[in-house]
mmCIF file of C-alpha atoms in Angstrom:
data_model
loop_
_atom_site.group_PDB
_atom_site.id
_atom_site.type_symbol
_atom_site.label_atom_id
_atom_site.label_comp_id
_atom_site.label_asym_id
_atom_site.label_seq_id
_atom_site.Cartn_x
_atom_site.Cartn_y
_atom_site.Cartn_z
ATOM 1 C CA UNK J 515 0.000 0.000 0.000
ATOM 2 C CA UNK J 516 1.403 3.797 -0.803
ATOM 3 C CA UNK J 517 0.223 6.937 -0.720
ATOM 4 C CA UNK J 518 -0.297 9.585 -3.004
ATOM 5 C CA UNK J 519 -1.441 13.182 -2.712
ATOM 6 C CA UNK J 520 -2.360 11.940 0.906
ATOM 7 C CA UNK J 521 -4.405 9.531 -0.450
ATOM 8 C CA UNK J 522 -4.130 5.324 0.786
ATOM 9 C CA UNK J 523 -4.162 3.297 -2.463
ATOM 10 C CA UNK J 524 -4.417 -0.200 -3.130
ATOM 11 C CA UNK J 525 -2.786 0.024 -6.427
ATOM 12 C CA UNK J 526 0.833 -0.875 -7.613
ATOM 13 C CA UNK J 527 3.870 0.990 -9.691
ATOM 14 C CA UNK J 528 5.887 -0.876 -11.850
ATOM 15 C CA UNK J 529 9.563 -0.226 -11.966
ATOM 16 C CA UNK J 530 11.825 -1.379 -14.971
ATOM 17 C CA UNK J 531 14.619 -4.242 -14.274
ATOM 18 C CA UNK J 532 17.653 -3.004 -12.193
ATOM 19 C CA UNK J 533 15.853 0.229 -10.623
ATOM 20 C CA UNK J 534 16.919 -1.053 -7.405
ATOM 21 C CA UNK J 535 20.053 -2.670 -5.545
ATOM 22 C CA UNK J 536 19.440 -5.586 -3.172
ATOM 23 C CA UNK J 537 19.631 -3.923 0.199
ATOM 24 C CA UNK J 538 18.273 -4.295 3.743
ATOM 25 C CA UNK J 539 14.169 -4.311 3.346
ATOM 26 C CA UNK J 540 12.751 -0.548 3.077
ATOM 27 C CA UNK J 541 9.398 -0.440 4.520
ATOM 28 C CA UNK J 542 8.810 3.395 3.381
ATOM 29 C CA UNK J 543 10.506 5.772 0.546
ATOM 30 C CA UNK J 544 9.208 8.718 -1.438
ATOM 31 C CA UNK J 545 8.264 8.774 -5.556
ATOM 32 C CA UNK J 546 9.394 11.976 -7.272
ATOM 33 C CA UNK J 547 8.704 12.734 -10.639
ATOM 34 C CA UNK J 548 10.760 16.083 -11.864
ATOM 35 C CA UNK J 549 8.885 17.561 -14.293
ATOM 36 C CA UNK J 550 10.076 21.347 -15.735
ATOM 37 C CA UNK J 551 7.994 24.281 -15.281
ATOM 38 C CA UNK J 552 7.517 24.361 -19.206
ATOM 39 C CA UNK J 553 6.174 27.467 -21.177
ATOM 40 C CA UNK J 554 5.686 27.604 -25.196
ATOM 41 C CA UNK J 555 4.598 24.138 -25.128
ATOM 42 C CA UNK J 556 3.308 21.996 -28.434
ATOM 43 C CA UNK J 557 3.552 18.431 -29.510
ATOM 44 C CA UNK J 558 6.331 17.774 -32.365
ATOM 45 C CA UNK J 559 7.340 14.214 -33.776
ATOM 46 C CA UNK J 560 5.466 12.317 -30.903
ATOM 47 C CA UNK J 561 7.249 14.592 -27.800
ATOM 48 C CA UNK J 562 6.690 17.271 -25.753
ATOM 49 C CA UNK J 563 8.177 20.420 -26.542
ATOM 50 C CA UNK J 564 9.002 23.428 -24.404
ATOM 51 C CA UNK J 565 10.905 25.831 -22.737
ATOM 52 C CA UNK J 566 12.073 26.665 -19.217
ATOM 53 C CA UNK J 567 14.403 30.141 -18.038
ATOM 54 C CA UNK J 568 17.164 29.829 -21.356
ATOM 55 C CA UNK J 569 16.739 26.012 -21.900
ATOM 56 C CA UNK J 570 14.694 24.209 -24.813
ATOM 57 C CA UNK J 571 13.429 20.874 -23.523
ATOM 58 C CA UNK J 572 11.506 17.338 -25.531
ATOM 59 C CA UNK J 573 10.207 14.481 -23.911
ATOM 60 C CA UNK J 574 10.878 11.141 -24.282
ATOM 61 C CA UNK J 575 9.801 9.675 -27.481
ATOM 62 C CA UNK J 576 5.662 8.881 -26.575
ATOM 63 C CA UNK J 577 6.170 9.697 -23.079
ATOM 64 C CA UNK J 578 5.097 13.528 -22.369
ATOM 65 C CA UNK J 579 5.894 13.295 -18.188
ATOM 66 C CA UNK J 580 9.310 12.160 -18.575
ATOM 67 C CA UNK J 581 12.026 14.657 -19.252
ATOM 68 C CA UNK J 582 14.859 12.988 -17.445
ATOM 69 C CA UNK J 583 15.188 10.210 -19.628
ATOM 70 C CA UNK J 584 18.879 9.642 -20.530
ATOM 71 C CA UNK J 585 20.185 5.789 -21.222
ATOM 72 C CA UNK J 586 21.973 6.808 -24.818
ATOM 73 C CA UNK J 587 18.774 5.437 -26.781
ATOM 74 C CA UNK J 588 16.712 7.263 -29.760
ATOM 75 C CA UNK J 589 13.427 7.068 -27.110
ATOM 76 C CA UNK J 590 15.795 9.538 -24.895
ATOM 77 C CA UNK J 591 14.663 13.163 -23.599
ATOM 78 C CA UNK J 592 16.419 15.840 -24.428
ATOM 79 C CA UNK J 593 17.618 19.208 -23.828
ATOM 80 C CA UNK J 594 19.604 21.949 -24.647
ATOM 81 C CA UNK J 595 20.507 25.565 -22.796
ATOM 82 C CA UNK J 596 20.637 28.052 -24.942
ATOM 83 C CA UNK J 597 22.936 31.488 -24.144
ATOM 84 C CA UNK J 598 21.660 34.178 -25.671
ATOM 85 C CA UNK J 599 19.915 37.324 -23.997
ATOM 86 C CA UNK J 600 16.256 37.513 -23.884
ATOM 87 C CA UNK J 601 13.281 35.185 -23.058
ATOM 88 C CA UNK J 602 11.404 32.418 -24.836
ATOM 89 C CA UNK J 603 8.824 34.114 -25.848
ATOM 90 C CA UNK J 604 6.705 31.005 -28.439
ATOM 91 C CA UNK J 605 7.398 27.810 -30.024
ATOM 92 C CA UNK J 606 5.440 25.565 -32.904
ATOM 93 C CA UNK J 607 5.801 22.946 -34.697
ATOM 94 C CA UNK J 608 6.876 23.755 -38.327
ATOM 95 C CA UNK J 609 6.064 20.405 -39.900
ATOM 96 C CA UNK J 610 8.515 18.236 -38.427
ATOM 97 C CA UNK J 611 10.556 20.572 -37.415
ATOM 98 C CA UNK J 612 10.195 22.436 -33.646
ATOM 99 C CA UNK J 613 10.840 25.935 -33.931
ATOM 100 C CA UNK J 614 11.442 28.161 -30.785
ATOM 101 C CA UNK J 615 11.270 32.109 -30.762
ATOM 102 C CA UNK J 616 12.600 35.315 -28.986
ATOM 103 C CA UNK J 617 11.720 39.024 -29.678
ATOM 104 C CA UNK J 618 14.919 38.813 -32.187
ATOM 105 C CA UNK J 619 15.689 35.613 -33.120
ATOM 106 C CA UNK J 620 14.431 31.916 -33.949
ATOM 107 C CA UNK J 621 15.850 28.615 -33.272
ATOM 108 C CA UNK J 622 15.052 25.432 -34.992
ATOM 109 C CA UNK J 623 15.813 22.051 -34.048
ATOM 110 C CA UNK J 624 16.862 19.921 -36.573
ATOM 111 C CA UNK J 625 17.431 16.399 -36.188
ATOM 112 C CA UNK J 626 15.564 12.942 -35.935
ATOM 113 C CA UNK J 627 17.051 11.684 -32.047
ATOM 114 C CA UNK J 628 18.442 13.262 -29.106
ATOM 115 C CA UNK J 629 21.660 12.032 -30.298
ATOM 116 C CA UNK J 630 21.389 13.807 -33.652
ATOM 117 C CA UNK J 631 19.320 16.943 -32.371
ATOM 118 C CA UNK J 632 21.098 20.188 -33.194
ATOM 119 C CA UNK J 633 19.973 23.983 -33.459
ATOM 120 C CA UNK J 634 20.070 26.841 -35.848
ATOM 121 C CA UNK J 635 19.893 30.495 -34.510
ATOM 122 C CA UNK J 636 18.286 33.063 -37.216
ATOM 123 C CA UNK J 637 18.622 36.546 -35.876
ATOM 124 C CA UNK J 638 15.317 37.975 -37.141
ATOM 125 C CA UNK J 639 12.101 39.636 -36.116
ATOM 126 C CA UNK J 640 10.654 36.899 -33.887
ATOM 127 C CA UNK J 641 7.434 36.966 -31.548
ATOM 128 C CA UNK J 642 6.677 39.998 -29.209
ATOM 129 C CA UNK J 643 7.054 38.700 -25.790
ATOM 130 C CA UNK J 644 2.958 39.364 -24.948
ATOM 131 C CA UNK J 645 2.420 37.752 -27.905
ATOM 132 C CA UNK J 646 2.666 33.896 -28.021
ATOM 133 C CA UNK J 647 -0.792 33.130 -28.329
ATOM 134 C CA UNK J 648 -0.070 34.710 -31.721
ATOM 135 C CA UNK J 649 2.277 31.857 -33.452
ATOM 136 C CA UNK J 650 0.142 29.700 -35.510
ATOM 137 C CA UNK J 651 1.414 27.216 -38.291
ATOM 138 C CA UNK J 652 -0.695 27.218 -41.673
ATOM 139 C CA UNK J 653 0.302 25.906 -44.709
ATOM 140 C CA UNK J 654 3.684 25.626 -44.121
ATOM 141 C CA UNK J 655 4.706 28.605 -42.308
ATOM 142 C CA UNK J 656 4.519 29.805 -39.073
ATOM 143 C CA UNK J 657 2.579 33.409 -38.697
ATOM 144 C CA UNK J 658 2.820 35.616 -35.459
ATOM 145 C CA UNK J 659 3.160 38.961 -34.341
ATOM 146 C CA UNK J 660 6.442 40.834 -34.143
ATOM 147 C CA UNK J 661 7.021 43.960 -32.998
ATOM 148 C CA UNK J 662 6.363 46.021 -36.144
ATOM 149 C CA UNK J 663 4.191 43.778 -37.845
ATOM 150 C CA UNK J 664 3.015 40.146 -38.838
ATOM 151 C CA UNK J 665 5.367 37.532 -39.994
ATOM 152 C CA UNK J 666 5.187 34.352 -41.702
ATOM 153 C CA UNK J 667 7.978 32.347 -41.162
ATOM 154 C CA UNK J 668 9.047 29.019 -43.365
ATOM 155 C CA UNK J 669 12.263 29.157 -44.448
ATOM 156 C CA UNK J 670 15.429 30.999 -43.515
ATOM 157 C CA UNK J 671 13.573 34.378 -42.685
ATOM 158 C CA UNK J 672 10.220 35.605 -41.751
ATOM 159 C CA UNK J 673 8.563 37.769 -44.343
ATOM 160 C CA UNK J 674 6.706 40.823 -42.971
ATOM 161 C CA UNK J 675 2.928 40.306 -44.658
ATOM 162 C CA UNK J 676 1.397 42.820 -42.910
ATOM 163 C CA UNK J 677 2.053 46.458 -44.763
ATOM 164 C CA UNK J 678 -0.910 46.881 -45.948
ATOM 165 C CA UNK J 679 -2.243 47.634 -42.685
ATOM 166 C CA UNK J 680 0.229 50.416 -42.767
ATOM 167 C CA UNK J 681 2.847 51.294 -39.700
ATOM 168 C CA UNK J 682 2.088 49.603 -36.611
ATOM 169 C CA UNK J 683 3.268 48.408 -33.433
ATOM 170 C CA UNK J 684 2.201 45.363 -32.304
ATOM 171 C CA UNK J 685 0.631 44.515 -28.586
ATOM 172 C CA UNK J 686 -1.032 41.068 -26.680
ATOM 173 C CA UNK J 687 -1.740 39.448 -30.065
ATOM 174 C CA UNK J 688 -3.728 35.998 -30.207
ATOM 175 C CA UNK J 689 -4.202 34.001 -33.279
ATOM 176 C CA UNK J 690 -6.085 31.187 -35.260
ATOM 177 C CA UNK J 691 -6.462 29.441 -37.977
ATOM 178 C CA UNK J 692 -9.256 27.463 -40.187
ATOM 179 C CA UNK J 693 -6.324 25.880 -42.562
ATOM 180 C CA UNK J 694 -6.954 29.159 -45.231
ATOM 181 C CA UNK J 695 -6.991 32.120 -42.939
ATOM 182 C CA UNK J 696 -4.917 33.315 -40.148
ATOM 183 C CA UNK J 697 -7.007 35.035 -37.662
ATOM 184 C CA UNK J 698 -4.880 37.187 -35.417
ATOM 185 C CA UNK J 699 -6.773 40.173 -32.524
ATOM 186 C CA UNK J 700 -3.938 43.028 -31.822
ATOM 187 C CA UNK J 701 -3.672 46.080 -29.934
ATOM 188 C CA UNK J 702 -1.851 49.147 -32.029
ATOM 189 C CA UNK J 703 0.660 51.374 -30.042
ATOM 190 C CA UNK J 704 2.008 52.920 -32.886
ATOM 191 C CA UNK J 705 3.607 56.500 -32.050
ATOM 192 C CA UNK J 706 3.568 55.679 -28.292
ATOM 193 C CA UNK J 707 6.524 55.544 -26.047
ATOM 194 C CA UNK J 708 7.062 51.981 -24.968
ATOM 195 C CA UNK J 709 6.639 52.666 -21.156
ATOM 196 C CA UNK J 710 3.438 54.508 -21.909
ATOM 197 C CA UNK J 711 2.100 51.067 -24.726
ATOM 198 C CA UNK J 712 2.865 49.259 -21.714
ATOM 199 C CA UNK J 713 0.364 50.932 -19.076
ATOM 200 C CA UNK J 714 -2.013 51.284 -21.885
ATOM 201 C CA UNK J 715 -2.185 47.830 -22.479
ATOM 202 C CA UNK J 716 -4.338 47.282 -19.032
ATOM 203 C CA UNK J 717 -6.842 49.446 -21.505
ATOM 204 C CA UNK J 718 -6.142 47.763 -24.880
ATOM 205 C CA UNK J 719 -8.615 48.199 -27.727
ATOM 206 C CA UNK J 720 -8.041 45.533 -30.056
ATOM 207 C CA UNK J 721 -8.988 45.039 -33.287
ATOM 208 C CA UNK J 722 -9.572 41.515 -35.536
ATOM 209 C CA UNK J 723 -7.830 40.738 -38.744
ATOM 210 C CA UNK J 724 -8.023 37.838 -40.855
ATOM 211 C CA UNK J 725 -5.213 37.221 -43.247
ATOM 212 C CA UNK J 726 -6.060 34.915 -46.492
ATOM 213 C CA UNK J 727 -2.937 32.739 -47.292
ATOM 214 C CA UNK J 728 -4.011 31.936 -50.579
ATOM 215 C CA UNK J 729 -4.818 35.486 -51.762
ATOM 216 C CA UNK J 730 -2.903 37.326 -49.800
ATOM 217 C CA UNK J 731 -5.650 40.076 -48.611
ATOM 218 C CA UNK J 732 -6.520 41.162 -45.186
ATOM 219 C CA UNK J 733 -9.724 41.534 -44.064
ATOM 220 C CA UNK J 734 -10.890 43.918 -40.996
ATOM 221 C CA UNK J 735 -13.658 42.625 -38.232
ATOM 222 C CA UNK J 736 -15.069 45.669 -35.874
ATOM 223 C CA UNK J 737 -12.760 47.356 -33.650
ATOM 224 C CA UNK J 738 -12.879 47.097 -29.719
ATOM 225 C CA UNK J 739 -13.048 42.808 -29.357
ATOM 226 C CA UNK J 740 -10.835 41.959 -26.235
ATOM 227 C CA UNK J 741 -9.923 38.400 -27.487
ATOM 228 C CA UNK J 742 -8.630 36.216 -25.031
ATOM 229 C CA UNK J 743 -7.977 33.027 -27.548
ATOM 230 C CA UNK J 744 -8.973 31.717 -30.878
ATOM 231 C CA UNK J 745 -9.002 28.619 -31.451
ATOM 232 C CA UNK J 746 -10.122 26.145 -34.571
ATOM 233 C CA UNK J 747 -12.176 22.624 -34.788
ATOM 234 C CA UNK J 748 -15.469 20.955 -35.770
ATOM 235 C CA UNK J 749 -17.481 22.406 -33.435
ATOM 236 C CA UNK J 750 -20.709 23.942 -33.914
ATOM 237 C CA UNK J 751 -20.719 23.012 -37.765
ATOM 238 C CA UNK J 752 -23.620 21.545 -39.614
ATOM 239 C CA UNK J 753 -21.673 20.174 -42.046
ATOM 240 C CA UNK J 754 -18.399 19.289 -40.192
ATOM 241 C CA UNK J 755 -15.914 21.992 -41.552
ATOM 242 C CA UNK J 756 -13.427 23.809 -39.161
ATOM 243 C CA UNK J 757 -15.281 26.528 -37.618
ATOM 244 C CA UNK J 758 -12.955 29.153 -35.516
ATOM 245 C CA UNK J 759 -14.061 30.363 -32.486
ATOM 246 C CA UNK J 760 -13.210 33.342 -30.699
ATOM 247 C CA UNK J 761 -13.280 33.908 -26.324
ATOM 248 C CA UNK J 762 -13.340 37.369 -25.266
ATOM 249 C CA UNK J 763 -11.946 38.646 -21.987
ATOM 250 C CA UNK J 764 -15.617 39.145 -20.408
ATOM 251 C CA UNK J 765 -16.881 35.277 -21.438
ATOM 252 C CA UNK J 766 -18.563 36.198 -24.869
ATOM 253 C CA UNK J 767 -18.292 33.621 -27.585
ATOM 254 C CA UNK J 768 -18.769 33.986 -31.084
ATOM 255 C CA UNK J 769 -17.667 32.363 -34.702
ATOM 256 C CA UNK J 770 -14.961 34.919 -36.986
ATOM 257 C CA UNK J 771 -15.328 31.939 -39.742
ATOM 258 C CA UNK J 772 -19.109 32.138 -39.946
ATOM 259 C CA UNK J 773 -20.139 35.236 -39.018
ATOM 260 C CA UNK J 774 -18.948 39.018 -38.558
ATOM 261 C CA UNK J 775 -16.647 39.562 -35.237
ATOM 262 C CA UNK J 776 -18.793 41.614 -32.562
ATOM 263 C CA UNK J 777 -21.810 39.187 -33.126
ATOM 264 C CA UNK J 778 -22.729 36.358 -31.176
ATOM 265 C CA UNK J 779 -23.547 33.062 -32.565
ATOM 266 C CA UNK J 780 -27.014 31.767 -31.310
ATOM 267 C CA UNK J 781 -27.222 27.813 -32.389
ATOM 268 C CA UNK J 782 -30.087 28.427 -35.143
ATOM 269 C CA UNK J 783 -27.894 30.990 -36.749
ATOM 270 C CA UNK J 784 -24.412 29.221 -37.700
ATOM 271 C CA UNK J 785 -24.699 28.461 -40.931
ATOM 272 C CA UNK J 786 -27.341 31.002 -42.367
ATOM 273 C CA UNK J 787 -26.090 33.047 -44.972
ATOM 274 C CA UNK J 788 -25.576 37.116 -44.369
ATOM 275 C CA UNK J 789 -23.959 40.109 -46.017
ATOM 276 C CA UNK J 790 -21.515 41.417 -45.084
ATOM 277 C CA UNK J 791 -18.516 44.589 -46.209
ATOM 278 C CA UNK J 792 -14.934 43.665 -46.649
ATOM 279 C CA UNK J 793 -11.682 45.674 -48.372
ATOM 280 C CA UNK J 794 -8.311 45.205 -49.422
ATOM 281 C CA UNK J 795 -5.294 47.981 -49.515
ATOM 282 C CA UNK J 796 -2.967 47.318 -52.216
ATOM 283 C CA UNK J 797 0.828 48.020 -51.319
ATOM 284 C CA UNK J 798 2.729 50.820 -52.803
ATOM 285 C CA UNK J 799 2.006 51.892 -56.625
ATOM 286 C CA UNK J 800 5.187 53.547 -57.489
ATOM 287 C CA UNK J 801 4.883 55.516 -60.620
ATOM 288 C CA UNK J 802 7.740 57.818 -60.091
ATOM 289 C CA UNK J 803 7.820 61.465 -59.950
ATOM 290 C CA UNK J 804 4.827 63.929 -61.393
ATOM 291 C CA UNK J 805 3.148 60.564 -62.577
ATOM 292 C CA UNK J 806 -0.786 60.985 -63.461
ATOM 293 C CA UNK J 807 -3.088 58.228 -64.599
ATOM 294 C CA UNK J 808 -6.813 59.125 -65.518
ATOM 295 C CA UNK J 809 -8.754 55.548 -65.345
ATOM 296 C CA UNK J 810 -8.615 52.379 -63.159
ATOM 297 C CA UNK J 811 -9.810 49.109 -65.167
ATOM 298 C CA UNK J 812 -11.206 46.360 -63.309
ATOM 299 C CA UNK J 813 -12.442 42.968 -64.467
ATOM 300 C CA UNK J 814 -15.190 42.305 -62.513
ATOM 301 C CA UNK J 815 -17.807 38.804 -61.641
ATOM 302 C CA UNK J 816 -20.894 39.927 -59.106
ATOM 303 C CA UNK J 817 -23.626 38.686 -57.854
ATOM 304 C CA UNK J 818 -26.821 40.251 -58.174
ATOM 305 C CA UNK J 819 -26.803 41.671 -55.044
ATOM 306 C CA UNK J 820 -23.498 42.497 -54.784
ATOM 307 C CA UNK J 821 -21.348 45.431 -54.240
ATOM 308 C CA UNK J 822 -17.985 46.552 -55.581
ATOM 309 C CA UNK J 823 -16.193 50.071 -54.764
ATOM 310 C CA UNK J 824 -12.331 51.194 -54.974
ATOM 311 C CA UNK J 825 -10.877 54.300 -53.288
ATOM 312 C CA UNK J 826 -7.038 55.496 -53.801
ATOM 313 C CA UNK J 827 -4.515 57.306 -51.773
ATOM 314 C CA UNK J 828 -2.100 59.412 -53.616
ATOM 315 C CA UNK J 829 1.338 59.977 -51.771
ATOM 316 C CA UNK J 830 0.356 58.460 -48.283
ATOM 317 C CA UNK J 831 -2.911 60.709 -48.133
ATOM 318 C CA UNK J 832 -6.436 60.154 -47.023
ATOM 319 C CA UNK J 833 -8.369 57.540 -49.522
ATOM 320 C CA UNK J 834 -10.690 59.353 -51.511
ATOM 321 C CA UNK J 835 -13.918 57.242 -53.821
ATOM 322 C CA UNK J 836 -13.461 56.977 -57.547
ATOM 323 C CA UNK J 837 -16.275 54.756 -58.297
ATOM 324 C CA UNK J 838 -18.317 51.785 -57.027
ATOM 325 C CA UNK J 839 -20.900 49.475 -58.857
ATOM 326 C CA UNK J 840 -23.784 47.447 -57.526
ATOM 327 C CA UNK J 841 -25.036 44.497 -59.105
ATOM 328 C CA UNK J 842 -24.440 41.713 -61.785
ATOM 329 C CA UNK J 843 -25.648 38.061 -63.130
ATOM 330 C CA UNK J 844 -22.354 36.805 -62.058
ATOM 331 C CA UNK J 845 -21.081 36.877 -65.805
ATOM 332 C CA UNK J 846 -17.196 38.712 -65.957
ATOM 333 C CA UNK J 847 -17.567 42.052 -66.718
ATOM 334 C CA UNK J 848 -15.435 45.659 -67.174
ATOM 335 C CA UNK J 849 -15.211 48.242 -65.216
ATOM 336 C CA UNK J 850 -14.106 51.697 -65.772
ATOM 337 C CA UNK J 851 -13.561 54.317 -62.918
ATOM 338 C CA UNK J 852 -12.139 57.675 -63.494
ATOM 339 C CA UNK J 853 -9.526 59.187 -61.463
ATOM 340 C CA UNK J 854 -9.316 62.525 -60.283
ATOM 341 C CA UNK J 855 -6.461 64.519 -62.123
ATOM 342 C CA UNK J 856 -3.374 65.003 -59.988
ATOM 343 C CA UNK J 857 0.048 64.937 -59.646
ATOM 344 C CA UNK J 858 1.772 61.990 -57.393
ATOM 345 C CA UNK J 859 4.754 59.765 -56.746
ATOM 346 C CA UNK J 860 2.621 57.006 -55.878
ATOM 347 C CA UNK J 861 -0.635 55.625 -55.079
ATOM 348 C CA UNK J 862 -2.484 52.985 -53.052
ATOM 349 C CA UNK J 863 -5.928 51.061 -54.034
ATOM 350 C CA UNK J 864 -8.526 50.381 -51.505
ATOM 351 C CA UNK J 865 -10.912 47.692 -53.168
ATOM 352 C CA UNK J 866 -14.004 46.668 -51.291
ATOM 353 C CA UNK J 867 -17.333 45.297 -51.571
ATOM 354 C CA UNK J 868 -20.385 43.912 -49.640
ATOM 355 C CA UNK J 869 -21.970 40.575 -50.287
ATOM 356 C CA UNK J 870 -23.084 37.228 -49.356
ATOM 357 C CA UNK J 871 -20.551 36.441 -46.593
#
């Protein structure tokens, strides 16, 4: 009989061959299983993967509560200290690969055993320390929010994918995917000190994005959604596709696949069909200097109901309309808008419409 947790139980432990020395008989001793006090944990290649202070740490091979498992075998833990300033601050699992981040650099593990594990260091833009509910893996990459921007990481270096929402800087951040989009809920401190972003963010106002990894466009959810964690499964679905979920800090719960942010999702409501208004911003037009243009061709296919509008920015200025239509049988069509005569380096679009959603 032993006890655990104060508790008298009946039941037994098994211990592997040679885990003891004959000796005198021991009528009491004490179980201890070390386990580190892990952060940025995720399962990779059938371990547990984390870190704890400056070290990166992996199970043994099926067994996620053992971490001190060192005989020389490929079912070994594993661990590795890594010296270098700064804090964890996220880790994912890139494929097969575990990847581990900082505010400026990223470190992959490469390797198939303990024996064979080694690391690469990147310096790079990595994850904002408040933001490692941010790093999500979707199609190949690894997106998350730096400290100017959004990343996507694959590769040898992140790529920044987020100008188009213009300069910002990038605070508490959580993400989600639904294997397309990468849903990611920010604050924006841009043109604040840092001491004064970090007081403010007791007061955050977030906002919700959704980035499309096939088309590469962003699309904006209303402003002022204190998201807590997104997170992406079968749930809720009529016809079993990955719905994503978002919690808010107060409890609320509500669908960003299915339905506008903001709006909570009553049971008789997930799958019915609304309208809805989303844009894109283009990046940078550059034309060169004292360029003018006079018309904006689009090729366009709408639904009946549907809406289409563009707006440009000339030389970082407020977007101005230059046109919208409404309607269509769905057929490809052209589209002429005229632009306002003036002088510019560059331009930006803004292309949006409202539709079924």
């Amino acid at each position: 009989q032993f006890t655990i947790g104060g508790i008298k139980s009946d039941g037994y432990v098994l211990f592997e061959n040679a885990a003891f020395t004959l000796s005198s008989e021991v009528k009491q001793f004490t179980l201890i299983r070390r386990i580190p006090d892990l952060k940025n944990t995720f399962e990779c290649n059938n371990r547990l993967w984390g870190t704890c202070d400056n070290v990166i740490y992996a199970s043994a091979l099926g067994d996620p509560f053992n971490f001190y498992k060192y005989r020389g075998l490929s079912t070994d833990s594993y661990f590795k200290e890594i010296y270098s300033a700064g804090v964890f601050t996220a880790g994912a699992s890139l494929g097969e690969t575990p990847v581990f981040f900082k505010e400026r650099a990223i470190y992959r593990v490469y390797g198939n055993t303990p024996e064979s594990f080694h690391v690469d260091v990147k310096e790079a833009v990595g994850v904002s320390e408040d933001c490692r509910y941010s790093a999500v893996c979707l199609d190949g990459a690894v997106y998350y929010a730096g400290s100017d921007g959004i990343y996507a990481y694959s590769s040898a270096y992140p790529v920044k994918i987020s100008d188009a929402l213009g300069s910002i800087r990038v605070g508490r951040a959580r993400g989600g995917s639904d294997g397309r989009r990468y849903y990611v809920s920010f604050s924006q401190f841009d043109g604040i000190s840092e001491e004064l972003g970090d007081i403010m963010q007791e007061y955050y106002d977030n906002r919700l994005y959704a980035y499309d990894s096939i088309l590469g466009l962003w699309y904006c959810y209303d402003p002022g959604l204190k998201i807590k964690r997104i997170v992406s499964g079968h749930f809720g679905s009529v016809f079993k596709k990955i719905n994503t979920m978002a919690v808010t800090e107060s409890g609320e719960v509500f669908s960003v696949g299915d339905k506008p942010a903001g709006v909570l999702v009553e049971e008789s409501e997930r799958e019915r069909i609304i309208k809805s208004e989303s844009y894109g911003v283009t990046g940078i037009l550059d034309f060169g200097p004292c360029a003018e243009i006079n018309t904006v061709r689009f090729v366009l296919k709408l639904d009946e109901d549907a809406e289409f509008y563009a707006d440009i920015s000339f030389d970082g200025g407020e977007f101005e309309r230059i046109g919208s239509v409404f309607g269509g049988e769905g057929r490809e069509k052209k589209i002429t808008f005229r632009v306002p005569k003036k002088r510019f380096s560059y331009c930006r679009l803004r292309l949006g419409g409202i539709g079924e959603y």
